[in-house]
PDB file of C-alpha atoms in Angstrom:
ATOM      1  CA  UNK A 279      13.933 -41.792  31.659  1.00  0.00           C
ATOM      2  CA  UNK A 280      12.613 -43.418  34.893  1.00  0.00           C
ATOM      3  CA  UNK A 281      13.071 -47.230  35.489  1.00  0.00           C
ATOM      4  CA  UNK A 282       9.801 -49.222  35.838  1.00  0.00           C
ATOM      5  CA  UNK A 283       9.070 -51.189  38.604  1.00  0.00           C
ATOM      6  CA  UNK A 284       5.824 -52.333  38.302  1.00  0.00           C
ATOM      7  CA  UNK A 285       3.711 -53.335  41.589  1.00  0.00           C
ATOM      8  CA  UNK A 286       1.110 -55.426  41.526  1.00  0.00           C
ATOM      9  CA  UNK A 287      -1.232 -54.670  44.330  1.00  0.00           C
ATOM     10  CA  UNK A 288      -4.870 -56.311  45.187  1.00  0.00           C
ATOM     11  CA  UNK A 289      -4.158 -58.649  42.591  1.00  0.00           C
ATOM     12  CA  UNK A 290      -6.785 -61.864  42.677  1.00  0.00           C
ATOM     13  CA  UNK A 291      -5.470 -64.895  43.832  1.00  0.00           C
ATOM     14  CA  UNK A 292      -5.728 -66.944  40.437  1.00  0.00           C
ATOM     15  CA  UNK A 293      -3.794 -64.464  38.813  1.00  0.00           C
ATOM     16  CA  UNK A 294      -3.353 -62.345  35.853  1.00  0.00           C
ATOM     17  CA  UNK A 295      -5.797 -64.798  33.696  1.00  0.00           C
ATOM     18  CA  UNK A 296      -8.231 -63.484  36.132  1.00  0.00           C
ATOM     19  CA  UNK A 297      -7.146 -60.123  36.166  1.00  0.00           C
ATOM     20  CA  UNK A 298      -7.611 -60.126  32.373  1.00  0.00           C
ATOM     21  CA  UNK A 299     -10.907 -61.413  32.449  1.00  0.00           C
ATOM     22  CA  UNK A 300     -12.127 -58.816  34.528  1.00  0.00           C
ATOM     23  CA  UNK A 301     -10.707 -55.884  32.407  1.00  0.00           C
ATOM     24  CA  UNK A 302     -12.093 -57.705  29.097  1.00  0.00           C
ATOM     25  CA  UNK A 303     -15.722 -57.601  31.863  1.00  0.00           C
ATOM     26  CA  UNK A 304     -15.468 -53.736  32.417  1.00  0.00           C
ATOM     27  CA  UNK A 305     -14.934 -52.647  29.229  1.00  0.00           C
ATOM     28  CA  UNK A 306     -17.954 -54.418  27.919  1.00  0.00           C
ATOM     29  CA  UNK A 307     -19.683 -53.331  31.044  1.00  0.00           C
ATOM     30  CA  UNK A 308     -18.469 -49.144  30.444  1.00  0.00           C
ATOM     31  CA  UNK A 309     -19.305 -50.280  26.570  1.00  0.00           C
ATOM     32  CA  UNK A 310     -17.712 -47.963  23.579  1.00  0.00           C
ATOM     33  CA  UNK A 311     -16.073 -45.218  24.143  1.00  0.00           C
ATOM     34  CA  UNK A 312     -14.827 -41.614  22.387  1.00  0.00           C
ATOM     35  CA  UNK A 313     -13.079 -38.671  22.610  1.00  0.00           C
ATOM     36  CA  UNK A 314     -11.349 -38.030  25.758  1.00  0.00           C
ATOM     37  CA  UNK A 315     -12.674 -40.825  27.460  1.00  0.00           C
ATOM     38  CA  UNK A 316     -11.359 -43.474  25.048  1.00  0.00           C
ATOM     39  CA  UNK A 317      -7.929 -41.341  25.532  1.00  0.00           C
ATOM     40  CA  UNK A 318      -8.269 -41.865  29.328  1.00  0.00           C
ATOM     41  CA  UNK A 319      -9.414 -45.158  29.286  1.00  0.00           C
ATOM     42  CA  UNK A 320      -6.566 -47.409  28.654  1.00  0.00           C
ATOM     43  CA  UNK A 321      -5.981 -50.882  29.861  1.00  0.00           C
ATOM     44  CA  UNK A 322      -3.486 -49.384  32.698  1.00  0.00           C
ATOM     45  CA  UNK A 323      -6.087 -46.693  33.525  1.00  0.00           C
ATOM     46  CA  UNK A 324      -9.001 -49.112  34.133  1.00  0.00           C
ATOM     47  CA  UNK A 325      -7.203 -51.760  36.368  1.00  0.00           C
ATOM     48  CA  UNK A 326      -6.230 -49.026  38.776  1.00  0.00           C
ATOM     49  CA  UNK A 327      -9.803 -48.550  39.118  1.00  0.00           C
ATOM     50  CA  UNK A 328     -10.654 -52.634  39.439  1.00  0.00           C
ATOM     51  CA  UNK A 329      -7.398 -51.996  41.925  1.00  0.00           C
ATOM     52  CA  UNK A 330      -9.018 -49.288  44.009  1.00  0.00           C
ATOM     53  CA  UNK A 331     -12.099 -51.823  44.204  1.00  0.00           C
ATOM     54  CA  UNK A 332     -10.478 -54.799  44.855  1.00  0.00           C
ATOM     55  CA  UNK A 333     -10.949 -56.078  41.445  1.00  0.00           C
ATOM     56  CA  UNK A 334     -15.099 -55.942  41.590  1.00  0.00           C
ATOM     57  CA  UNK A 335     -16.386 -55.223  38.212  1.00  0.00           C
ATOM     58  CA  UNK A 336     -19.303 -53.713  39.250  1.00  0.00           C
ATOM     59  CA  UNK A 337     -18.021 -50.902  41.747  1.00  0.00           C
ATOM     60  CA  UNK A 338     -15.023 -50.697  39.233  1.00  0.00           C
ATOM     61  CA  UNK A 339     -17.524 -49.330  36.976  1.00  0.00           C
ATOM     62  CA  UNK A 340     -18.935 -47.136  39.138  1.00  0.00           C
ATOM     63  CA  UNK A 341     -16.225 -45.242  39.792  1.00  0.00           C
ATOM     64  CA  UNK A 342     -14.944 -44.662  36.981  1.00  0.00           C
ATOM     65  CA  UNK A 343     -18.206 -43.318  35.764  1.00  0.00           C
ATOM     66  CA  UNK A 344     -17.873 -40.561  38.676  1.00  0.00           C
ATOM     67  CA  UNK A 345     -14.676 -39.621  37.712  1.00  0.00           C
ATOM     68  CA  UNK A 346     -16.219 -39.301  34.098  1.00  0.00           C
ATOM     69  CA  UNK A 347     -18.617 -36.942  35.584  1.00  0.00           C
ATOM     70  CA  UNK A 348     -15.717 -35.310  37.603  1.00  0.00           C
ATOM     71  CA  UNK A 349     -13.221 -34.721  34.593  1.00  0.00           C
ATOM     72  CA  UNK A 350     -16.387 -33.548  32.050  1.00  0.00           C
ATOM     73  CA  UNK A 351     -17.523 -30.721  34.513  1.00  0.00           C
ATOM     74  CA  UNK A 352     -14.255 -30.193  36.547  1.00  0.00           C
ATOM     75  CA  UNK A 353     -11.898 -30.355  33.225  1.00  0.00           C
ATOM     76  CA  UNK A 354      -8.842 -30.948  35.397  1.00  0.00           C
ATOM     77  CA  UNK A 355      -6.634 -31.421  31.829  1.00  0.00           C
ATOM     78  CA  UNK A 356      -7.768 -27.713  30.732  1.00  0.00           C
ATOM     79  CA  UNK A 357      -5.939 -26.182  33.686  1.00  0.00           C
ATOM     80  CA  UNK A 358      -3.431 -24.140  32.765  1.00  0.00           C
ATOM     81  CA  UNK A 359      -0.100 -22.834  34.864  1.00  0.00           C
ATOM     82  CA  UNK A 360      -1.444 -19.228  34.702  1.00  0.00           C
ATOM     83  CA  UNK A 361      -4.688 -19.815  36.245  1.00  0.00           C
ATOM     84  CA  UNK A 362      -2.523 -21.097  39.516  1.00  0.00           C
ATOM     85  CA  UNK A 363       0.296 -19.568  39.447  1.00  0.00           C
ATOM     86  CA  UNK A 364      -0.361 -17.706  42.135  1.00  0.00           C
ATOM     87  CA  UNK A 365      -1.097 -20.399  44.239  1.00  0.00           C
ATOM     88  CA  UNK A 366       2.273 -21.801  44.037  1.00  0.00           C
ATOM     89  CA  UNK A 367       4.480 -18.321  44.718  1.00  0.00           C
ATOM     90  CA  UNK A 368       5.467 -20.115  47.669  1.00  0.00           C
ATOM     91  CA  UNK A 369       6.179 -23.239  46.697  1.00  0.00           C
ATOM     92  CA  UNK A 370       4.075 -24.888  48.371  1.00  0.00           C
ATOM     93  CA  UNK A 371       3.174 -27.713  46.314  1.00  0.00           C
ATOM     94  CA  UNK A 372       5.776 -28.749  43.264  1.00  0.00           C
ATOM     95  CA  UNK A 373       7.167 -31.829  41.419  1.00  0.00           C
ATOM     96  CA  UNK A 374      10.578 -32.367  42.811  1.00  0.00           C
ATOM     97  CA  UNK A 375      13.663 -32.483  40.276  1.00  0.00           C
ATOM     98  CA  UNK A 376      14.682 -35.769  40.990  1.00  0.00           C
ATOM     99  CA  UNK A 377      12.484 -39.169  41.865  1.00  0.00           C
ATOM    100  CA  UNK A 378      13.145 -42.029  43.714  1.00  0.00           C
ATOM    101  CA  UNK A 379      14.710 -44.941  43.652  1.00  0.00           C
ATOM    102  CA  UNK A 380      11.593 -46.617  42.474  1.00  0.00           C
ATOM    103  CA  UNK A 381      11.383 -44.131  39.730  1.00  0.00           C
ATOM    104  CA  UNK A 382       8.385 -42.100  40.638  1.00  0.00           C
ATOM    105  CA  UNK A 383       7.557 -38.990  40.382  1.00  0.00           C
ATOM    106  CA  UNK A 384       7.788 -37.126  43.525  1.00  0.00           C
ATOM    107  CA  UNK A 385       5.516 -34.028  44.772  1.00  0.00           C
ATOM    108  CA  UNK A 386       6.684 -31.794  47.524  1.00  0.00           C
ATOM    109  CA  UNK A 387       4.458 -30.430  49.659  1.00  0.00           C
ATOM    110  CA  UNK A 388       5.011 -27.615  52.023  1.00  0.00           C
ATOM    111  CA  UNK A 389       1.840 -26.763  54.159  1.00  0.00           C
ATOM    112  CA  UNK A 390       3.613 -23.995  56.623  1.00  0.00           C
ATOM    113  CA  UNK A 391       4.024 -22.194  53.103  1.00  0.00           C
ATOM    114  CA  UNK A 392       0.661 -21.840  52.673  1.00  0.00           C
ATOM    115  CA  UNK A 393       0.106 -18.649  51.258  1.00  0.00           C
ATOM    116  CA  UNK A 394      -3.863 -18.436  50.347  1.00  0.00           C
ATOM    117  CA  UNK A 395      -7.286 -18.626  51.787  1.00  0.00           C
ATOM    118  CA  UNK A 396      -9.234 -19.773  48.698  1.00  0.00           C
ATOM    119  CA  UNK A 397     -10.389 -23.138  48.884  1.00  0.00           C
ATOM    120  CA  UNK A 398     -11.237 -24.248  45.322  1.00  0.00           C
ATOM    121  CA  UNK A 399      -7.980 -22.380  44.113  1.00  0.00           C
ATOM    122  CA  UNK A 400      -5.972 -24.646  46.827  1.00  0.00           C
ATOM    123  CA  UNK A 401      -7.473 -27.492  45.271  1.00  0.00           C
ATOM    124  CA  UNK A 402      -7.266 -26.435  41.449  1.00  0.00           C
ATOM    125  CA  UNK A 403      -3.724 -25.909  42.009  1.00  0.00           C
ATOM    126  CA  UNK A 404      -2.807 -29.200  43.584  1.00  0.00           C
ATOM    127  CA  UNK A 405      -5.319 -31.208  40.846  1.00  0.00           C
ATOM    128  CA  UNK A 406      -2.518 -29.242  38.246  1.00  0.00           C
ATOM    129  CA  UNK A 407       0.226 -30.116  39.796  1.00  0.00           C
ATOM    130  CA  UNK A 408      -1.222 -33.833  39.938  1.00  0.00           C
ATOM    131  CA  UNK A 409      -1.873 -34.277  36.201  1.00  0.00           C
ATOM    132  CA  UNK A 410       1.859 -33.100  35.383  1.00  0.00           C
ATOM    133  CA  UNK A 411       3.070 -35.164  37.903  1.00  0.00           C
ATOM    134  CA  UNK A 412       1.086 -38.147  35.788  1.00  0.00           C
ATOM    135  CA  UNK A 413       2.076 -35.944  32.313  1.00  0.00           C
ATOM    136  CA  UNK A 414       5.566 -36.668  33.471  1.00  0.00           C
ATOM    137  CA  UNK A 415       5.712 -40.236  34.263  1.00  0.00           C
ATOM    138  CA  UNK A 416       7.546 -42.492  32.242  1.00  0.00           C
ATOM    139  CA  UNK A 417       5.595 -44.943  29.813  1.00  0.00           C
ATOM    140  CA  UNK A 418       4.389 -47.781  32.066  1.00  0.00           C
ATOM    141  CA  UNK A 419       4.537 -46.260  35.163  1.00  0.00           C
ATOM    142  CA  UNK A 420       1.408 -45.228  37.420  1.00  0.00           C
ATOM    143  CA  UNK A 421       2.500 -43.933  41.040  1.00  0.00           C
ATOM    144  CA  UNK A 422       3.804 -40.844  42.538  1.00  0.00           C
ATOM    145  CA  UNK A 423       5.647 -40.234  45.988  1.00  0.00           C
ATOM    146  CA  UNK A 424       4.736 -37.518  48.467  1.00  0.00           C
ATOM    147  CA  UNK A 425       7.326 -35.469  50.646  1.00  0.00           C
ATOM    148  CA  UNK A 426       5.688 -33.647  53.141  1.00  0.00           C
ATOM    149  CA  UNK A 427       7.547 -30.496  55.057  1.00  0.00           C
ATOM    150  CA  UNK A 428       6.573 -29.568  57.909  1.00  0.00           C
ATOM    151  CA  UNK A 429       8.872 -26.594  58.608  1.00  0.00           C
ATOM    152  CA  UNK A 430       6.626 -23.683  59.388  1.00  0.00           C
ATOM    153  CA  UNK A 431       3.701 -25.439  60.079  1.00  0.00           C
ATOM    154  CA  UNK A 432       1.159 -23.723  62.848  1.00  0.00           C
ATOM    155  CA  UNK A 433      -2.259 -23.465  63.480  1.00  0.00           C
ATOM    156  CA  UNK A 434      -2.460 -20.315  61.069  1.00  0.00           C
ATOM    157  CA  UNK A 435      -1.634 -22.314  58.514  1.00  0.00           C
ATOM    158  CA  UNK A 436      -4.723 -22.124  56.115  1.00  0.00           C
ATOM    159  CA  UNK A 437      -5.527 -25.510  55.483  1.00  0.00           C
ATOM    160  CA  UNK A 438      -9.388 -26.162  56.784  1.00  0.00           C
ATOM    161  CA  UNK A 439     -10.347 -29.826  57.289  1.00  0.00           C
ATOM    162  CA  UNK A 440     -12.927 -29.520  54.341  1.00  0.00           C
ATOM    163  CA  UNK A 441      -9.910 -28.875  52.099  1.00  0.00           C
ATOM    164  CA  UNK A 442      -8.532 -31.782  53.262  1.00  0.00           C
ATOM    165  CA  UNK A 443     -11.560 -33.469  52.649  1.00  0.00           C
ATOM    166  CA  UNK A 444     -11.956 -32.168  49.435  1.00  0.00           C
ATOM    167  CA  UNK A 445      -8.638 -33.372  48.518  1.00  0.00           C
ATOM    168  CA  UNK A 446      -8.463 -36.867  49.845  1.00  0.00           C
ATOM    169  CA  UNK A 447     -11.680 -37.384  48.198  1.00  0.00           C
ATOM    170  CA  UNK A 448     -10.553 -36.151  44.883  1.00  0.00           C
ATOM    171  CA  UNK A 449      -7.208 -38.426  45.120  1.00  0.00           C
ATOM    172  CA  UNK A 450      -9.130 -41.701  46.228  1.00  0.00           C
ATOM    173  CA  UNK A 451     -11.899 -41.494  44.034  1.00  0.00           C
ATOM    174  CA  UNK A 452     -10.078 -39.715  41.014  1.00  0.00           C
ATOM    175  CA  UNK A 453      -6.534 -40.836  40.600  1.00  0.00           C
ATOM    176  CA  UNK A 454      -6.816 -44.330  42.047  1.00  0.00           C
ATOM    177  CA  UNK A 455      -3.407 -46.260  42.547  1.00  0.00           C
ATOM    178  CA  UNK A 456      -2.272 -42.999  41.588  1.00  0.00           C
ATOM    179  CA  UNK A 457      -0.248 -42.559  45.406  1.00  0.00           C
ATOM    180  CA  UNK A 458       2.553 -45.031  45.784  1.00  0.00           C
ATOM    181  CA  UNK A 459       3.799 -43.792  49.408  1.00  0.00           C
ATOM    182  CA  UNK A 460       3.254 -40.168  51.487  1.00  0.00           C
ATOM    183  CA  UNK A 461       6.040 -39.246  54.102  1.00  0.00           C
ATOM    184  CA  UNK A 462       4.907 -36.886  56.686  1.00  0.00           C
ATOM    185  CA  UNK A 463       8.217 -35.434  58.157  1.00  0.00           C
ATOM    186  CA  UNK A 464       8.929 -34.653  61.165  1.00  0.00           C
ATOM    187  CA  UNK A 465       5.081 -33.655  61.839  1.00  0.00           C
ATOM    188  CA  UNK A 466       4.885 -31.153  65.053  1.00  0.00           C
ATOM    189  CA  UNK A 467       2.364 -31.965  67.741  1.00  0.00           C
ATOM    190  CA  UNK A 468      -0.313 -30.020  66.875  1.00  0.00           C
ATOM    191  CA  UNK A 469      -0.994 -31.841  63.724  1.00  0.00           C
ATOM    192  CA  UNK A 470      -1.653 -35.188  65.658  1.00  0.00           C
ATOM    193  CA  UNK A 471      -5.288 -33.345  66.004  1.00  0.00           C
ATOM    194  CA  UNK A 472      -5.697 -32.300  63.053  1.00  0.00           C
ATOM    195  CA  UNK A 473      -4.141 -35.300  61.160  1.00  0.00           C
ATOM    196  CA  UNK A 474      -6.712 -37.478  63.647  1.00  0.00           C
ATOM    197  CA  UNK A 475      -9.515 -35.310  61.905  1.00  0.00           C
ATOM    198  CA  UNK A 476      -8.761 -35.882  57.999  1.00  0.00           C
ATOM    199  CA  UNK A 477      -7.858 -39.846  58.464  1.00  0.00           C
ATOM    200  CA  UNK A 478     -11.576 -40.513  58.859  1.00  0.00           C
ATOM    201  CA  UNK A 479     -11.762 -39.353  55.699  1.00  0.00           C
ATOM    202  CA  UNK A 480      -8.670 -41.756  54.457  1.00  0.00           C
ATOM    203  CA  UNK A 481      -9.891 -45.239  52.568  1.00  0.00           C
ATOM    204  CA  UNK A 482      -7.769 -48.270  54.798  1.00  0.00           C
ATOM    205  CA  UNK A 483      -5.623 -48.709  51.541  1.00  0.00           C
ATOM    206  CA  UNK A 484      -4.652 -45.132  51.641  1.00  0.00           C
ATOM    207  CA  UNK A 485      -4.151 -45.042  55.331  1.00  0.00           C
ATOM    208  CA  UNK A 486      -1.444 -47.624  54.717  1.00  0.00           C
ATOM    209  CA  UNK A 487       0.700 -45.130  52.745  1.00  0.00           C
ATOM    210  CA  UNK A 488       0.950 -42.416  54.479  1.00  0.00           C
ATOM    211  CA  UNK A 489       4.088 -42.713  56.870  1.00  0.00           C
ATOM    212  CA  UNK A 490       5.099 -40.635  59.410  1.00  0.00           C
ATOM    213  CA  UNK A 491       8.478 -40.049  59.414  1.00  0.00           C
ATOM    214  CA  UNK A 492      11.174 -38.671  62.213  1.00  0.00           C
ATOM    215  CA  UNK A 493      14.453 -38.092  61.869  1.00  0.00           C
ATOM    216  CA  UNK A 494      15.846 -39.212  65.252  1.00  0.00           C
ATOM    217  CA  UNK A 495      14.219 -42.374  64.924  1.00  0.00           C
ATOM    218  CA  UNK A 496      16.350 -45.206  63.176  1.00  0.00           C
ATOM    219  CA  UNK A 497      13.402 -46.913  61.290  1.00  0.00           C
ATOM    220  CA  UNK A 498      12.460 -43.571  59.728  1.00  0.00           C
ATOM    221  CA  UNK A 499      16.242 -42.786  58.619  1.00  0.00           C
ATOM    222  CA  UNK A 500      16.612 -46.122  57.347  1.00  0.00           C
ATOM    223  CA  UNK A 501      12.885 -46.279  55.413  1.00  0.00           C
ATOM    224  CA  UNK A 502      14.132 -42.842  53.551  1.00  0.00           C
ATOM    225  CA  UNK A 503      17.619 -44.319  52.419  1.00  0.00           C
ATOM    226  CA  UNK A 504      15.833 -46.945  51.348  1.00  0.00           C
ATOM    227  CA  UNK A 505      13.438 -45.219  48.595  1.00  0.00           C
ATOM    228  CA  UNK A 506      15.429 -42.057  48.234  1.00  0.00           C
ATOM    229  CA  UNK A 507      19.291 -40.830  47.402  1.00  0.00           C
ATOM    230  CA  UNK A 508      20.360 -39.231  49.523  1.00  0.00           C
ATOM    231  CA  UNK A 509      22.607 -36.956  47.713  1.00  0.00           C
ATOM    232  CA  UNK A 510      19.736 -35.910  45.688  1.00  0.00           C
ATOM    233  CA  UNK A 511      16.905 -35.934  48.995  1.00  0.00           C
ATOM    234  CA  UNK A 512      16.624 -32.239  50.368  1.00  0.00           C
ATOM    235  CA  UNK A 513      18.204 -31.421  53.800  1.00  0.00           C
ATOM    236  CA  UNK A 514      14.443 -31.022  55.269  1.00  0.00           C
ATOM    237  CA  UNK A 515      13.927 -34.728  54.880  1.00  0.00           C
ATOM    238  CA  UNK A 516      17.370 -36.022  55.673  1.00  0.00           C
ATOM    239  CA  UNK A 517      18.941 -35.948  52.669  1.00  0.00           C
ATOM    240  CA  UNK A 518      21.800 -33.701  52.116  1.00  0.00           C
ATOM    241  CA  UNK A 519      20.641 -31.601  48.849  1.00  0.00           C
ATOM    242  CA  UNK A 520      19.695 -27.855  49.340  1.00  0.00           C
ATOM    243  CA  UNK A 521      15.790 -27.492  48.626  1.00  0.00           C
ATOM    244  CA  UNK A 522      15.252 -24.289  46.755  1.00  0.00           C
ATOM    245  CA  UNK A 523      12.248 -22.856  44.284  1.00  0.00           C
ATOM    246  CA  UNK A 524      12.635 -20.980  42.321  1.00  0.00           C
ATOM    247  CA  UNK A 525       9.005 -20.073  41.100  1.00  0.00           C
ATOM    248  CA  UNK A 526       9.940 -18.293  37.367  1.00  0.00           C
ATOM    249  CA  UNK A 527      12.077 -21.428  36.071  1.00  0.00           C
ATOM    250  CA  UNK A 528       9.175 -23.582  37.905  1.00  0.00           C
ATOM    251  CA  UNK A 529       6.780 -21.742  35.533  1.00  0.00           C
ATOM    252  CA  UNK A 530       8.661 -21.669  32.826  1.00  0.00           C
ATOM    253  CA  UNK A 531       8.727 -25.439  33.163  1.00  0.00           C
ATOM    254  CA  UNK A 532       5.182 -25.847  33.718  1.00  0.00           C
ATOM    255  CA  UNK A 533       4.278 -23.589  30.752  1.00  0.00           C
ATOM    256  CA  UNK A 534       6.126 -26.067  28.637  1.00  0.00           C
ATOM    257  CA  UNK A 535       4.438 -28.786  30.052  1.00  0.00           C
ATOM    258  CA  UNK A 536       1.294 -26.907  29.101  1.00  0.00           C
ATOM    259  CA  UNK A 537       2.067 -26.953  25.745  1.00  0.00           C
ATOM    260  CA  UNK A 538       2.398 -31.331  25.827  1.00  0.00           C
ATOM    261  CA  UNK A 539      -0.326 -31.749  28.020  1.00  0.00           C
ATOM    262  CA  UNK A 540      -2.661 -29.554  25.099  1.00  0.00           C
ATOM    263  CA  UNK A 541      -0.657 -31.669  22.267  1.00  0.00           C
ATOM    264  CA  UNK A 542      -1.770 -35.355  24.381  1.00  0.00           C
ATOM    265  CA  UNK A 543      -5.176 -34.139  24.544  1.00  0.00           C
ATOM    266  CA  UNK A 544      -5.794 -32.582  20.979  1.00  0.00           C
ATOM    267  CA  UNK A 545      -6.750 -29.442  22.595  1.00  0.00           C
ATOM    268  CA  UNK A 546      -6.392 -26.004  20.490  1.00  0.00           C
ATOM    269  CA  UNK A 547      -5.264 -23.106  22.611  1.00  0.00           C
ATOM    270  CA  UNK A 548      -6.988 -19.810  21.522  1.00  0.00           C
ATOM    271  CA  UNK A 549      -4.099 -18.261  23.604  1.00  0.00           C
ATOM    272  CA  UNK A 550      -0.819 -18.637  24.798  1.00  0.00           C
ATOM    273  CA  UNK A 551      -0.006 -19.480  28.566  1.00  0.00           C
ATOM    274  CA  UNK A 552       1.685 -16.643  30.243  1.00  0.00           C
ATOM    275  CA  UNK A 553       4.396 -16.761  32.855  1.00  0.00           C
ATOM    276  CA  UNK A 554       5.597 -14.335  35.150  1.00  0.00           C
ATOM    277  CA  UNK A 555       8.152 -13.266  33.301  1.00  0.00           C
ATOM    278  CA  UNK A 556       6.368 -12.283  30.089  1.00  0.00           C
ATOM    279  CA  UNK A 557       7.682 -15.379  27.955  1.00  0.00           C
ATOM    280  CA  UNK A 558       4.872 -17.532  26.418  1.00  0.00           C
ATOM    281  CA  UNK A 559       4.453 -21.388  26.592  1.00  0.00           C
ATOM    282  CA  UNK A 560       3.373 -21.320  23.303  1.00  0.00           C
ATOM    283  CA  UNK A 561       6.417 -20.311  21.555  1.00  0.00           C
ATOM    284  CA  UNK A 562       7.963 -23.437  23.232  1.00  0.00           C
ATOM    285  CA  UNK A 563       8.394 -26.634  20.606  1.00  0.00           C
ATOM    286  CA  UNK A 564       6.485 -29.392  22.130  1.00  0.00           C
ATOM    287  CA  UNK A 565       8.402 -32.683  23.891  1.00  0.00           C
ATOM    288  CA  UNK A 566       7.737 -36.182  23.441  1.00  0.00           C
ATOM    289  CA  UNK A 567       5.497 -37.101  26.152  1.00  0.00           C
ATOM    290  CA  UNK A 568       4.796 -40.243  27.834  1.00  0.00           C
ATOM    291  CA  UNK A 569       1.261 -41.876  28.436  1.00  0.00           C
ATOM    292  CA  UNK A 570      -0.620 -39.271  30.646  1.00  0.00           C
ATOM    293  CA  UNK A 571      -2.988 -42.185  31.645  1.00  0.00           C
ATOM    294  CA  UNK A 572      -0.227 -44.825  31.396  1.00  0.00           C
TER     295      UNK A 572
END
């Protein structure tokens, strides 16, 4: 399992005593709860959200009553791998097969594989691939890391700045705390312009952890070795492993992953999830699975 290493951020200067009588304020404030929300609502949950506001009850609240609005209409935990699949052909989003030396889960994302036009699919695939990379997460632990590949990467790349948008605004205001650290590798030039564009969009704390990262440049080596192994860390970021996807055993992992992620939620499927190569997720014996709000 992955190690926890817990990091307090935004924490009030008195300490946890505080901390804990702010929580004990915004669940009395949100009052009683049911259903899904009372599943997503746990103690770790709802201090990301006091996190993402700086520990203020009030705008605590707030947001987490969007985000109540978001998941009832949006239903980002009914998503299942054969309603993107297609999206991710290319492999250009996935959760990496190894994590780092924090222990979190780590995404890859590969923008010069973009292989669609369709907005709201680009964005329904990426909020899938962001609740398994929470479904996954060890009991405890709350953050993810980002790899970002630049290989391929052009202006015909079909990525609009609203998508962008869309995205950041989905990840700041929906999975709070959710982002440990996002390493832009080796970006070309013509994303400076476009990269200038979306960070208006990007809250100050989520500014901070994005990191641009080179590899001629010794603080960049050195900030990789010092999160990731590099015997497990794909060549395209430094590392020396081969990065390869291989999109049927990716499926064939997600469509297990379907079958936990229905079991956490106490959601009946009235069908089984398909996968490219005929085999059905629901003939797979559910896991033990971690916290998906931990």
């Amino acid at each position: 399992m992955f190690l926890l290493r817990r990091q307090n951020q935004n924490q009030p200067e008195n300490g946890s005593s505080n901390n804990d009588a702010k929580l004990a304020e915004l669940k009395a404030a949100i009052g009683p709860l049911s259903g899904r929300r009372l599943k997503y609502c746990t103690d770790a949950c709802l201090k990301r959200y006091l996190e993402a506001r700086n520990w203020n009850v009030d705008k605590a609240k707030k947001m987490l009553e969007e985000s109540f609005k978001w998941r009832s209409t949006y239903k980002p935990e009914e998503i299942r791998w054969a309603e993107v699949a297609h999206e991710g052909e290319t492999g250009k989003v996935s959760r990496a097969n190894f994590h780092d030396r924090l222990g979190r889960t780590v995404l890859i994302m590969r923008p010069g594989m973009q292989n669609t036009a369709s907005e709201e699919n680009n964005i329904k695939h990426l909020v899938y691939l962001l609740e398994n990379a929470v479904l996954n997460l060890s009991e405890g632990q709350e953050q993810m890391s980002w790899l970002i590949d630049f290989s391929g990467f052009s202006f015909s790349t079909k990525l609009s700045i609203k998508t962008a948008r869309d995205i950041i605004h989905i990840l700041q205001n929906h999975y709070p705390e959710r982002l440990g650290i996002a390493f832009l590798y080796n970006p070309p030039r013509i994303f400076q312009a476009f990269f200038k564009a979306v960070k208006y969009f990007l809250d100050p704390k989520t500014a901070q952890k994005v990191k641009f990262v080179y590899p001629n440049n010794k603080d960049s080596v050195e900030l990789m070795k010092s999160l990731f192994d590099m015997d497990n860390l794909p060549s395209e970021f430094g590392g020396k492993a081969t990065l390869e996807y291989d999109h049927e055993e990716f499926s064939r992992l997600m469509t297990e992953d379907d079958v936990k992620t229905a079991k956490f939620w106490g959601l009946v499927d009235e069908k089984p999830f398909p996968t490219k190569n005929g085999h059905s997720g629901a003939e797979v014996a559910p896991e033990p699975v971690a916290s998906i709000v931990s």
